[in-house]
Tab-separated table of C-alpha atoms and ligand atoms in Angstrom:
chain	number	residue	atom	x	y	z
D	1	MET	CA	86.255	127.465	85.957
D	2	SER	CA	88.864	124.957	85.478
D	3	LEU	CA	88.174	121.246	86.727
D	4	ILE	CA	90.958	120.494	89.099
D	5	SER	CA	91.657	117.302	91.448
D	6	VAL	CA	91.187	117.829	95.293
D	7	GLN	CA	95.021	117.585	95.622
D	8	SER	CA	95.636	120.624	93.591
D	9	ALA	CA	92.844	122.359	95.500
D	10	ARG	CA	94.218	121.644	98.610
D	11	CYS	CA	97.758	123.390	97.494
D	12	LYS	CA	98.053	127.042	98.690
D	13	ASP	CA	98.801	128.206	95.063
D	14	ALA	CA	95.253	127.371	94.147
D	15	ILE	CA	94.266	130.033	96.243
D	16	GLY	CA	92.326	132.843	94.451
D	17	SER	CA	91.200	130.517	91.463
D	18	GLN	CA	87.797	129.416	90.328
D	19	VAL	CA	87.602	125.757	90.159
D	20	THR	CA	85.461	122.799	89.573
D	21	ILE	CA	86.075	119.638	91.751
D	22	GLN	CA	84.104	116.315	91.359
D	23	GLY	CA	84.015	113.599	93.892
D	24	TRP	CA	82.178	111.851	96.618
D	25	VAL	CA	80.847	112.979	99.796
D	26	ARG	CA	82.521	112.099	102.891
D	27	THR	CA	80.684	113.949	105.645
D	28	ARG	CA	78.270	116.993	105.786
D	29	ARG	CA	78.077	119.194	109.062
D	30	ASP	CA	75.696	122.091	109.291
D	31	SER	CA	76.703	125.279	111.229
D	32	LYS	CA	74.253	127.328	113.122
D	33	GLY	CA	75.492	130.202	111.055
D	34	GLY	CA	73.408	129.294	108.107
D	35	PHE	CA	75.863	127.239	106.017
D	36	SER	CA	77.260	123.770	105.650
D	37	PHE	CA	80.599	122.059	105.680
D	38	ILE	CA	80.869	119.290	103.129
D	39	GLU	CA	84.071	116.926	102.959
D	40	VAL	CA	84.767	115.836	99.484
D	41	ASN	CA	87.122	113.279	98.455
D	42	ASP	CA	88.048	112.249	94.698
D	43	GLY	CA	90.711	109.530	95.418
D	44	SER	CA	93.674	112.088	94.050
D	45	CYS	CA	94.876	111.930	97.587
D	46	MET	CA	94.099	110.845	100.887
D	47	ALA	CA	92.699	114.030	102.334
D	48	ASN	CA	89.470	115.599	101.615
D	49	ILE	CA	88.743	119.054	100.487
D	50	GLN	CA	86.440	121.159	102.802
D	51	ILE	CA	83.624	122.813	100.971
D	52	ILE	CA	81.496	125.643	102.477
D	53	ALA	CA	77.980	125.866	101.100
D	54	ASP	CA	76.006	128.734	102.010
D	55	ALA	CA	72.376	128.672	102.788
D	56	ASP	CA	71.560	131.087	99.863
D	57	LEU	CA	72.488	128.495	97.202
D	58	ASP	CA	69.165	127.877	95.625
D	59	ASN	CA	69.435	124.097	96.144
D	60	TYR	CA	70.573	124.206	99.997
D	61	GLU	CA	67.279	123.127	101.470
D	62	SER	CA	66.311	120.716	98.829
D	63	GLU	CA	69.572	118.998	98.251
D	64	ILE	CA	72.552	120.092	99.918
D	65	LYS	CA	71.210	119.720	103.363
D	66	ARG	CA	70.285	116.090	102.266
D	67	LEU	CA	73.897	115.275	101.404
D	68	SER	CA	75.527	112.201	103.143
D	69	ALA	CA	78.460	109.818	102.546
D	70	GLY	CA	78.657	108.258	99.253
D	71	CYS	CA	76.823	110.924	97.347
D	72	SER	CA	78.523	112.027	94.154
D	73	VAL	CA	78.917	115.834	93.509
D	74	SER	CA	80.505	118.431	91.357
D	75	ILE	CA	81.405	121.811	93.004
D	76	ASP	CA	81.894	125.028	91.378
D	77	GLY	CA	83.574	127.767	93.519
D	78	GLU	CA	86.559	129.781	94.707
D	79	VAL	CA	89.620	128.311	96.567
D	80	LYS	CA	90.172	130.574	99.676
D	81	PRO	CA	92.597	130.164	102.672
D	82	SER	CA	91.068	127.990	105.253
D	83	GLY	CA	90.507	129.143	108.630
D	84	GLY	CA	90.669	125.628	110.157
D	85	GLY	CA	93.810	123.912	111.463
D	86	LYS	CA	93.847	120.913	109.331
D	87	GLN	CA	94.088	122.495	105.927
D	88	ASP	CA	95.531	125.191	103.973
D	89	THR	CA	92.518	125.763	101.792
D	90	GLU	CA	88.864	125.421	101.335
D	91	ILE	CA	86.228	125.962	98.462
D	92	HIS	CA	83.447	128.378	98.893
D	93	ALA	CA	80.691	126.940	96.631
D	94	ALA	CA	79.162	128.754	94.257
D	95	ALA	CA	77.172	125.902	92.828
D	96	VAL	CA	76.808	122.311	93.909
D	97	THR	CA	75.465	119.631	91.555
D	98	VAL	CA	74.429	116.495	92.891
D	99	HIS	CA	74.936	113.694	90.556
D	100	GLY	CA	73.763	110.679	92.594
D	101	TRP	CA	72.364	109.989	96.257
D	102	ALA	CA	73.423	107.148	98.740
D	103	ASP	CA	70.680	106.209	101.050
D	104	PRO	CA	72.328	106.721	104.363
D	105	GLU	CA	69.973	104.051	105.708
D	106	GLU	CA	71.482	101.406	103.352
D	107	TYR	CA	75.039	102.806	102.289
D	108	PRO	CA	77.291	100.209	103.898
D	109	LEU	CA	80.220	102.858	104.354
D	110	GLN	CA	78.189	105.036	106.416
D	111	LYS	CA	80.025	106.139	109.489
D	112	LYS	CA	80.926	102.931	111.406
D	113	ARG	CA	84.430	101.498	110.469
D	114	HIS	CA	84.522	98.140	109.190
D	115	SER	CA	87.002	95.186	109.524
D	116	PHE	CA	89.247	94.493	106.491
D	117	GLU	CA	87.362	90.913	106.408
D	118	LYS	CA	84.075	92.699	106.005
D	119	LEU	CA	85.167	94.914	103.412
D	120	ARG	CA	86.390	92.017	101.360
D	121	GLU	CA	82.882	91.245	100.873
D	122	TRP	CA	82.385	94.676	99.435
D	123	ALA	CA	85.359	94.720	96.797
D	124	HIS	CA	82.942	97.199	94.616
D	125	LEU	CA	82.961	99.681	97.605
D	126	ARG	CA	86.261	99.387	99.448
D	127	PRO	CA	88.299	101.573	97.337
D	128	ARG	CA	86.226	104.382	98.664
D	129	THR	CA	87.657	104.057	102.143
D	130	ASN	CA	90.980	105.797	103.168
D	131	THR	CA	92.872	102.449	103.712
D	132	PHE	CA	91.998	101.148	100.180
D	133	GLY	CA	92.524	104.450	98.300
D	134	ALA	CA	95.965	104.542	99.857
D	135	VAL	CA	96.628	100.948	99.068
D	136	ALA	CA	95.537	101.782	95.267
D	137	ARG	CA	97.823	104.899	95.034
D	138	VAL	CA	100.655	102.890	96.523
D	139	ARG	CA	100.377	100.190	94.299
D	140	ASN	CA	100.129	102.362	91.404
D	141	CYS	CA	103.262	104.146	92.463
D	142	ILE	CA	105.161	100.911	92.881
D	143	CYS	CA	104.275	99.983	89.233
D	144	ARG	CA	105.289	103.055	87.934
D	145	SER	CA	108.743	102.867	89.901
D	146	ILE	CA	109.207	99.223	88.240
D	147	HIS	CA	108.863	100.588	84.684
D	148	ASN	CA	110.921	103.697	85.393
D	149	PHE	CA	113.821	101.547	87.089
D	150	PHE	CA	113.940	99.159	84.336
D	151	GLN	CA	113.468	101.671	81.426
D	152	GLU	CA	116.380	103.908	82.654
D	153	ASN	CA	118.490	100.936	82.854
D	154	GLY	CA	118.217	99.709	79.358
D	155	PHE	CA	115.570	96.987	79.840
D	156	LEU	CA	113.176	96.106	76.987
D	157	TYR	CA	109.719	95.559	78.049
D	158	THR	CA	108.474	92.576	76.565
D	159	HIS	CA	105.014	90.354	76.891
D	160	THR	CA	105.069	87.098	77.479
D	161	PRO	CA	102.064	84.824	77.060
D	162	ILE	CA	99.378	84.198	79.569
D	163	ILE	CA	98.177	80.797	78.272
D	164	THR	CA	100.997	78.477	77.779
D	165	ALA	CA	101.658	74.579	77.457
D	166	SER	CA	104.768	74.532	79.676
D	167	ASP	CA	105.051	74.341	83.499
D	168	CYS	CA	107.754	76.830	84.419
D	169	GLU	CA	108.247	76.053	88.037
D	170	GLY	CA	107.405	72.305	87.559
D	171	ALA	CA	105.321	72.290	90.729
D	172	GLY	CA	102.052	71.159	88.785
D	173	GLU	CA	100.066	74.076	90.275
D	174	MET	CA	98.537	75.278	87.003
D	175	PHE	CA	94.984	76.191	86.104
D	176	GLN	CA	93.933	74.416	82.893
D	177	VAL	CA	92.548	76.228	79.973
D	178	THR	CA	90.151	74.220	78.206
D	179	THR	CA	87.198	74.723	75.644
D	180	MET	CA	86.072	71.257	75.873
D	181	ASN	CA	82.731	70.341	77.339
D	182	LEU	CA	83.542	69.217	80.919
D	183	SER	CA	80.540	67.127	81.153
D	184	ASP	CA	81.059	65.252	77.814
D	185	VAL	CA	85.201	65.036	77.577
D	186	PRO	CA	86.051	63.461	74.133
D	187	LYS	CA	88.155	60.514	74.705
D	188	THR	CA	90.188	58.141	72.569
D	189	ASP	CA	90.896	54.742	73.917
D	190	GLY	CA	89.707	55.709	77.314
D	191	LYS	CA	92.164	58.813	77.244
D	192	ILE	CA	91.117	62.480	77.090
D	193	ASP	CA	91.830	63.319	73.458
D	194	PHE	CA	93.411	66.742	73.831
D	195	GLU	CA	93.764	67.136	70.111
D	196	GLN	CA	90.062	68.034	70.186
D	197	ASP	CA	90.826	70.830	72.671
D	198	PHE	CA	91.158	74.566	71.296
D	199	PHE	CA	95.011	74.329	71.450
D	200	ASP	CA	95.281	70.652	70.355
D	201	ARG	CA	97.228	70.013	73.815
D	202	PRO	CA	96.915	70.603	77.354
D	203	SER	CA	97.188	74.192	77.974
D	204	TYR	CA	97.281	76.304	81.205
D	205	LEU	CA	97.568	79.683	82.714
D	206	THR	CA	100.829	80.837	83.055
D	207	VAL	CA	102.999	80.472	86.637
D	208	SER	CA	105.829	82.727	85.372
D	209	GLY	CA	106.713	84.302	82.038
D	210	GLN	CA	110.348	83.447	82.676
D	211	LEU	CA	110.992	80.916	80.080
D	212	GLU	CA	109.649	83.136	77.397
D	213	ALA	CA	111.531	86.360	78.753
D	214	GLU	CA	114.922	83.957	78.400
D	215	ILE	CA	113.909	83.841	74.761
D	216	TYR	CA	113.876	87.579	74.438
D	217	ALA	CA	116.988	87.983	76.848
D	218	THR	CA	119.179	85.749	74.598
D	219	ALA	CA	118.418	87.612	71.552
D	220	LEU	CA	118.077	91.419	73.083
D	221	GLY	CA	120.083	91.526	76.291
D	222	LYS	CA	118.062	92.921	79.035
D	223	VAL	CA	114.443	92.493	79.297
D	224	TYR	CA	111.732	92.486	81.658
D	225	THR	CA	108.280	91.006	81.697
D	226	PHE	CA	105.406	92.405	84.044
D	227	GLY	CA	102.022	90.664	84.041
D	228	PRO	CA	99.439	88.314	85.898
D	229	THR	CA	100.472	84.761	86.966
D	230	PHE	CA	98.516	81.972	88.280
D	231	ARG	CA	98.968	79.537	90.846
D	232	ALA	CA	96.320	76.531	91.733
D	233	GLU	CA	98.110	76.000	95.027
D	234	ASN	CA	95.825	75.469	97.727
D	235	SER	CA	97.549	77.827	100.188
D	236	ASN	CA	95.187	79.892	102.416
D	237	THR	CA	97.514	82.225	103.833
D	238	SER	CA	98.065	85.857	104.199
D	239	ARG	CA	100.763	85.674	101.570
D	240	HIS	CA	99.306	83.814	98.756
D	241	LEU	CA	97.033	84.619	95.859
D	242	ALA	CA	95.952	82.149	93.177
D	243	GLU	CA	96.311	85.257	90.760
D	244	PHE	CA	99.036	87.609	91.365
D	245	TRP	CA	101.230	90.176	89.359
D	246	MET	CA	105.045	89.484	88.785
D	247	VAL	CA	107.598	91.579	87.299
D	248	GLU	CA	110.527	89.371	85.821
D	249	PRO	CA	113.699	90.897	84.534
D	250	GLU	CA	115.882	88.595	82.622
D	251	MET	CA	119.464	89.543	81.629
D	252	ALA	CA	121.985	87.861	79.248
D	253	PHE	CA	125.544	87.885	80.466
D	254	TYR	CA	124.533	88.020	84.197
D	255	GLU	CA	125.834	85.724	86.750
D	256	LEU	CA	124.381	85.273	90.132
D	257	SER	CA	126.186	88.165	91.968
D	258	ASP	CA	125.086	90.540	89.203
D	259	ASN	CA	121.462	89.380	89.782
D	260	MET	CA	121.823	89.862	93.482
D	261	ASP	CA	123.074	93.570	92.649
D	262	LEU	CA	120.303	94.070	90.456
D	263	ALA	CA	117.569	92.737	92.926
D	264	GLU	CA	119.108	95.095	95.633
D	265	ALA	CA	119.160	98.230	93.759
D	266	PHE	CA	115.837	97.644	92.179
D	267	LEU	CA	114.108	97.076	95.640
D	268	LYS	CA	115.799	100.087	97.144
D	269	ARG	CA	114.629	102.283	94.408
D	270	VAL	CA	111.202	101.046	94.480
D	271	PHE	CA	111.086	101.455	98.424
D	272	SER	CA	112.415	105.054	98.154
D	273	ASP	CA	110.083	106.018	95.445
D	274	ALA	CA	107.093	104.950	97.636
D	275	LEU	CA	108.406	106.987	100.571
D	276	SER	CA	108.990	109.976	98.523
D	277	GLN	CA	106.244	109.944	96.159
D	278	CYS	CA	103.646	108.719	98.508
D	279	ALA	CA	104.541	110.497	101.517
D	280	GLU	CA	100.842	111.269	102.684
D	281	ASP	CA	99.767	107.707	102.349
D	282	MET	CA	102.795	106.270	103.794
D	283	ASP	CA	102.149	108.502	106.966
D	284	PHE	CA	98.777	106.924	107.125
D	285	PHE	CA	100.097	103.378	106.994
D	286	ASN	CA	102.493	104.275	109.642
D	287	GLN	CA	99.813	105.721	111.866
D	288	ARG	CA	97.112	103.164	111.270
D	289	ILE	CA	98.444	100.075	110.068
D	290	ASP	CA	102.067	99.416	111.179
D	291	ASP	CA	103.961	101.856	113.008
D	292	THR	CA	107.243	100.423	111.666
D	293	VAL	CA	106.997	100.838	107.942
D	294	ILE	CA	108.646	104.242	107.450
D	295	ASP	CA	111.610	103.411	109.699
D	296	THR	CA	112.008	100.076	107.935
D	297	LEU	CA	111.610	101.305	104.435
D	298	THR	CA	114.079	104.266	105.362
D	299	GLN	CA	116.649	102.072	106.812
D	300	ILE	CA	116.761	99.781	103.873
D	301	ALA	CA	117.616	102.434	101.503
D	302	ASP	CA	121.074	102.759	103.373
D	303	LYS	CA	121.627	99.073	104.430
D	304	GLU	CA	123.430	96.364	102.424
D	305	PHE	CA	121.333	93.258	102.075
D	306	ILE	CA	122.767	90.284	103.813
D	307	ARG	CA	123.943	87.463	101.358
D	308	LEU	CA	123.850	83.946	102.864
D	309	PRO	CA	124.254	80.719	101.392
D	310	TYR	CA	121.429	78.250	102.230
D	311	THR	CA	123.798	75.985	104.080
D	312	GLU	CA	124.812	78.833	106.547
D	313	ALA	CA	121.139	79.674	106.795
D	314	VAL	CA	120.371	76.186	107.854
D	315	GLU	CA	123.233	76.382	110.552
D	316	ILE	CA	121.977	79.620	112.016
D	317	LEU	CA	118.368	78.324	112.336
D	318	GLN	CA	119.324	75.098	113.850
D	319	ASN	CA	121.829	76.758	116.263
D	320	SER	CA	119.012	79.409	117.098
D	321	GLY	CA	117.378	77.570	120.174
D	322	GLN	CA	114.127	78.566	118.645
D	323	GLN	CA	111.311	76.303	118.690
D	324	PHE	CA	110.082	76.168	114.985
D	325	GLU	CA	106.811	74.324	113.961
D	326	TYR	CA	108.741	72.824	111.078
D	327	ALA	CA	111.967	71.106	111.538
D	328	VAL	CA	114.762	72.855	109.770
D	329	GLU	CA	117.034	70.079	107.872
D	330	TRP	CA	119.622	70.611	105.115
D	331	GLY	CA	117.473	69.628	101.803
D	332	ARG	CA	114.175	71.084	102.890
D	333	ASP	CA	112.721	74.396	101.729
D	334	LEU	CA	112.666	77.158	104.365
D	335	GLN	CA	109.140	77.965	105.648
D	336	SER	CA	108.013	81.280	106.392
D	337	GLU	CA	108.481	81.085	110.058
D	338	HIS	CA	112.330	80.450	109.215
D	339	GLU	CA	112.538	83.193	106.869
D	340	ARG	CA	110.924	85.508	109.507
D	341	PHE	CA	113.492	84.452	112.164
D	342	LEU	CA	116.274	85.321	109.763
D	343	THR	CA	115.117	88.735	108.767
D	344	GLU	CA	113.309	89.857	111.807
D	345	GLN	CA	115.389	88.373	114.539
D	346	HIS	CA	118.762	87.340	113.430
D	347	PHE	CA	119.660	89.820	110.983
D	348	ASP	CA	116.947	92.653	111.328
D	349	GLY	CA	116.626	93.398	107.544
D	350	PRO	CA	116.735	91.917	104.172
D	351	VAL	CA	118.468	88.640	103.660
D	352	ILE	CA	119.377	87.201	100.192
D	353	VAL	CA	119.829	83.491	100.625
D	354	TYR	CA	121.393	81.670	97.826
D	355	ASP	CA	122.872	78.413	96.611
D	356	TYR	CA	119.754	75.941	97.714
D	357	PRO	CA	119.828	72.218	97.382
D	358	ARG	CA	119.118	71.184	93.713
D	359	THR	CA	116.433	68.872	94.811
D	360	ILE	CA	113.985	71.745	95.891
D	361	LYS	CA	114.378	73.938	93.227
D	362	PRO	CA	113.043	73.922	89.486
D	363	PHE	CA	115.181	72.333	86.417
D	364	TYR	CA	116.217	75.537	85.039
D	365	MET	CA	118.716	76.981	87.665
D	366	ARG	CA	122.327	76.476	87.261
D	367	VAL	CA	123.980	73.683	88.862
D	368	ASN	CA	126.923	74.398	91.184
D	369	ASP	CA	130.229	72.787	91.278
D	370	ASP	CA	129.537	70.798	94.266
D	371	GLU	CA	126.474	69.159	92.153
D	372	LYS	CA	124.499	69.435	95.369
D	373	THR	CA	123.139	73.062	95.143
D	374	VAL	CA	122.127	75.487	92.372
D	375	ARG	CA	122.601	79.136	91.847
D	376	ALA	CA	119.162	80.015	93.346
D	377	MET	CA	118.395	83.105	95.248
D	378	ASP	CA	115.516	84.244	97.194
D	379	VAL	CA	115.330	87.957	98.590
D	380	LEU	CA	113.774	87.776	102.219
D	381	VAL	CA	112.355	90.760	104.124
D	382	PRO	CA	111.061	91.090	107.458
D	383	LYS	CA	107.185	90.126	107.903
D	384	VAL	CA	106.571	89.117	104.197
D	385	GLY	CA	109.288	86.528	104.017
D	386	GLU	CA	110.216	85.628	100.248
D	387	ILE	CA	109.656	88.821	98.337
D	388	ILE	CA	111.840	87.876	95.150
D	389	GLY	CA	112.773	84.437	93.809
D	390	GLY	CA	115.599	84.187	91.018
D	391	SER	CA	118.598	82.403	89.981
D	392	GLN	CA	121.228	82.019	87.542
D	393	ARG	CA	119.931	79.794	84.506
D	394	GLU	CA	121.668	76.767	83.406
D	395	GLU	CA	123.125	77.363	80.055
D	396	ARG	CA	124.812	74.012	79.599
D	397	LEU	CA	122.899	71.757	77.170
D	398	ASP	CA	123.776	68.362	78.561
D	399	VAL	CA	123.334	69.504	82.175
D	400	LEU	CA	120.059	71.084	81.739
D	401	LYS	CA	118.792	67.980	79.790
D	402	SER	CA	119.697	65.618	82.606
D	403	ARG	CA	118.105	68.066	85.279
D	404	MET	CA	114.899	67.812	83.399
D	405	GLN	CA	114.797	64.148	83.344
D	406	GLU	CA	115.787	64.147	87.058
D	407	GLN	CA	112.542	66.052	87.390
D	408	ASP	CA	110.403	63.767	85.124
D	409	LEU	CA	110.093	66.454	82.427
D	410	GLU	CA	110.130	65.561	78.641
D	411	PRO	CA	113.013	67.359	77.077
D	412	GLU	CA	111.226	67.083	73.694
D	413	SER	CA	108.499	69.313	74.868
D	414	TYR	CA	110.966	72.104	75.878
D	415	TRP	CA	112.838	71.771	72.440
D	416	TRP	CA	112.789	75.444	71.919
D	417	TYR	CA	114.137	76.369	75.565
D	418	LEU	CA	116.904	73.713	74.829
D	419	ASP	CA	117.623	75.394	71.453
D	420	LEU	CA	118.501	78.660	73.503
D	421	ARG	CA	121.654	76.392	74.638
D	422	ARG	CA	122.259	75.107	71.264
D	423	TYR	CA	122.719	78.368	69.476
D	424	GLY	CA	124.761	80.899	70.963
D	425	THR	CA	124.238	79.853	74.791
D	426	VAL	CA	125.312	82.633	77.283
D	427	PRO	CA	125.244	82.744	81.017
D	428	HIS	CA	122.188	84.400	81.941
D	429	ALA	CA	119.919	85.250	84.999
D	430	GLY	CA	116.967	86.937	86.152
D	431	PHE	CA	114.328	86.943	89.140
D	432	GLY	CA	110.594	87.407	89.778
D	433	LEU	CA	109.321	90.004	92.347
D	434	GLY	CA	105.731	89.274	93.684
D	435	LEU	CA	104.096	92.691	93.054
D	436	GLU	CA	101.691	92.203	96.144
D	437	ARG	CA	104.211	90.970	98.431
D	438	ALA	CA	106.010	94.273	97.522
D	439	VAL	CA	102.839	96.264	98.117
D	440	GLN	CA	102.434	94.333	101.553
D	441	PHE	CA	106.063	95.135	102.563
D	442	VAL	CA	105.678	98.818	101.720
D	443	THR	CA	102.188	99.568	103.362
D	444	GLY	CA	102.518	97.016	106.227
D	445	MET	CA	99.253	95.485	105.319
D	446	ALA	CA	99.029	92.339	106.877
D	447	ASN	CA	96.889	90.286	104.449
D	448	ILE	CA	97.770	90.037	100.820
D	449	ARG	CA	93.870	89.885	99.775
D	450	ASP	CA	94.010	93.662	100.946
D	451	VAL	CA	96.698	94.783	98.461
D	452	ILE	CA	95.127	93.457	95.075
D	453	PRO	CA	91.811	95.143	94.068
D	454	PHE	CA	89.945	91.563	93.477
D	455	PRO	CA	91.599	89.115	95.177
D	456	ARG	CA	91.502	85.412	93.851
D	457	THR	CA	91.956	82.728	96.643
D	458	PRO	CA	90.657	79.003	96.909
D	459	GLY	CA	87.078	79.149	97.027
D	460	SER	CA	86.732	82.802	96.146
D	461	ALA	CA	86.370	84.429	92.997
D	462	ASP	CA	83.674	87.079	93.524
D	463	PHE	CA	83.416	89.993	91.060
C	1	4AD	O1	109.663	82.146	93.559
C	1	4AD	P1	108.773	82.081	92.313
C	1	4AD	O2	107.983	80.948	92.318
C	1	4AD	O3	109.782	82.192	91.024
C	1	4AD	C1	109.431	82.351	89.919
C	1	4AD	O4	108.278	82.212	89.231
C	1	4AD	C2	110.536	82.518	88.729
C	1	4AD	N1	110.082	82.023	87.597
C	1	4AD	C3	110.845	83.990	88.648
C	1	4AD	C4	112.077	84.095	87.822
C	1	4AD	O5	113.242	83.754	88.014
C	1	4AD	N2	111.813	84.828	86.646
C	1	4AD	O6	108.073	83.313	92.351
C	1	4AD	C5	108.464	84.702	92.271
C	1	4AD	C6	107.924	85.679	93.295
C	1	4AD	C7	107.831	85.049	94.777
C	1	4AD	O7	109.162	85.372	95.407
C	1	4AD	C8	106.823	85.778	95.244
C	1	4AD	O8	107.187	87.098	95.747
C	1	4AD	C9	105.970	85.958	94.614
C	1	4AD	O9	106.357	85.610	93.061
C	1	4AD	N3	104.921	84.582	94.550
C	1	4AD	C10	103.366	84.974	94.835
C	1	4AD	N4	102.751	85.958	95.462
C	1	4AD	C11	101.421	85.866	95.735
C	1	4AD	N5	101.033	84.793	95.618
C	1	4AD	C12	101.517	83.454	95.377
C	1	4AD	N6	100.910	82.288	95.206
C	1	4AD	C13	102.912	83.610	95.010
C	1	4AD	N7	103.895	82.674	94.474
C	1	4AD	C14	105.032	83.228	94.074
C	2	MG	MG1	110.163	81.113	95.192
């Protein structure tokens, strides 16, 4: 008896072997002929394996006939060709061991289908449903593909800190980290005395590993960081989380166009891996969630991403004849409705918008010769909108200092960042891909809360 996954047991070449499988019952049906069909799932794939349990098994009446959705079992038996049309194989059980019962009167995932909203309340059970199992596998595939892409292309995986004193995006949307007693905060001259705090200064959860990735890129060439990031922005939308995962490559000697080339090749690779490596799950998403996902992902593979200066994007939007909720005006950030118009209606595909106004982008982006715009780029995709944000970085010390002053940042607190421009400065660039936005795009799942196991959003941090 060898322990194999349901996925392996479903393959024709397993026929004839004696195996053990372990998992959770999805359904049980008793036939008149004196045996039962048990569908078992172990998470290795979307499909279940069908078990035939004969009435002459010694625990048939006492246990097998009591099995219901959610019970955990081990099955020993032989893999045989299946008579049923849906599957190639089934297992004829020699022994069925029940590990745990799930009272059908109480088990929430009994039969009835629940809304995604309801399932969010059961974050501990929802991975047992088809949809959340499929999301978990696709998310895993995307992460593997991210690492493979960068590893194969000579990038060094580096770890940047989670706790930091600097606000990379300068948006002030940070969660503070402290060990001070909040009901008795130490004060000196009426001001909070951070010297008595754990790190001797105000510290926060990082919004991005970029600044530290730049340190490694300007020593080692091409690096990437991939970890959790945190934003205390009060946005209750279907595309925002307070805790999300970001992959951030950073490359020395790259300019903006190199950065765009990389982002495009990277996304194409991740999307095509999802299609080829998660075919069964992708079929499910296409049938049940969004019947355009497979077509969209397939088309993206052979389509060149449109590259569009922000100024031209504004003109297109202004001349579109569309009624937008937020007015389009040069100097204002694009809203999700604008991003969606560009990608869904105007171009029907991914668009890289670049050269944004300097006033709406962070201090670190390289100022263009026109002095009005910076070398920013956002990759926009249909439905999700912005999936990647990046830029060429300002490598000129004097310009960088004045940009910091312009945005009310103290250059002294970024002395180490400025040192990178003092000693052997180079043109460099990078970007950040929001992992959950990528999973949303691939799966077609409408709400970002349903593509991360344990979503953190304003007012909600259960589990
Ligand atoms: O555009 P952002 O803010 O860029 C940065 O943080 C840069 N420092 C990245 C870099 O250049 N190394 O964020 C990058 C991406 C966005 O395009 C989006 O996909 C995702 O991170 N993102 C979020 N995802 C979920 N919830 C949120 N609240 C997000 N904020 C950004
Ligand atoms: Mg952005």
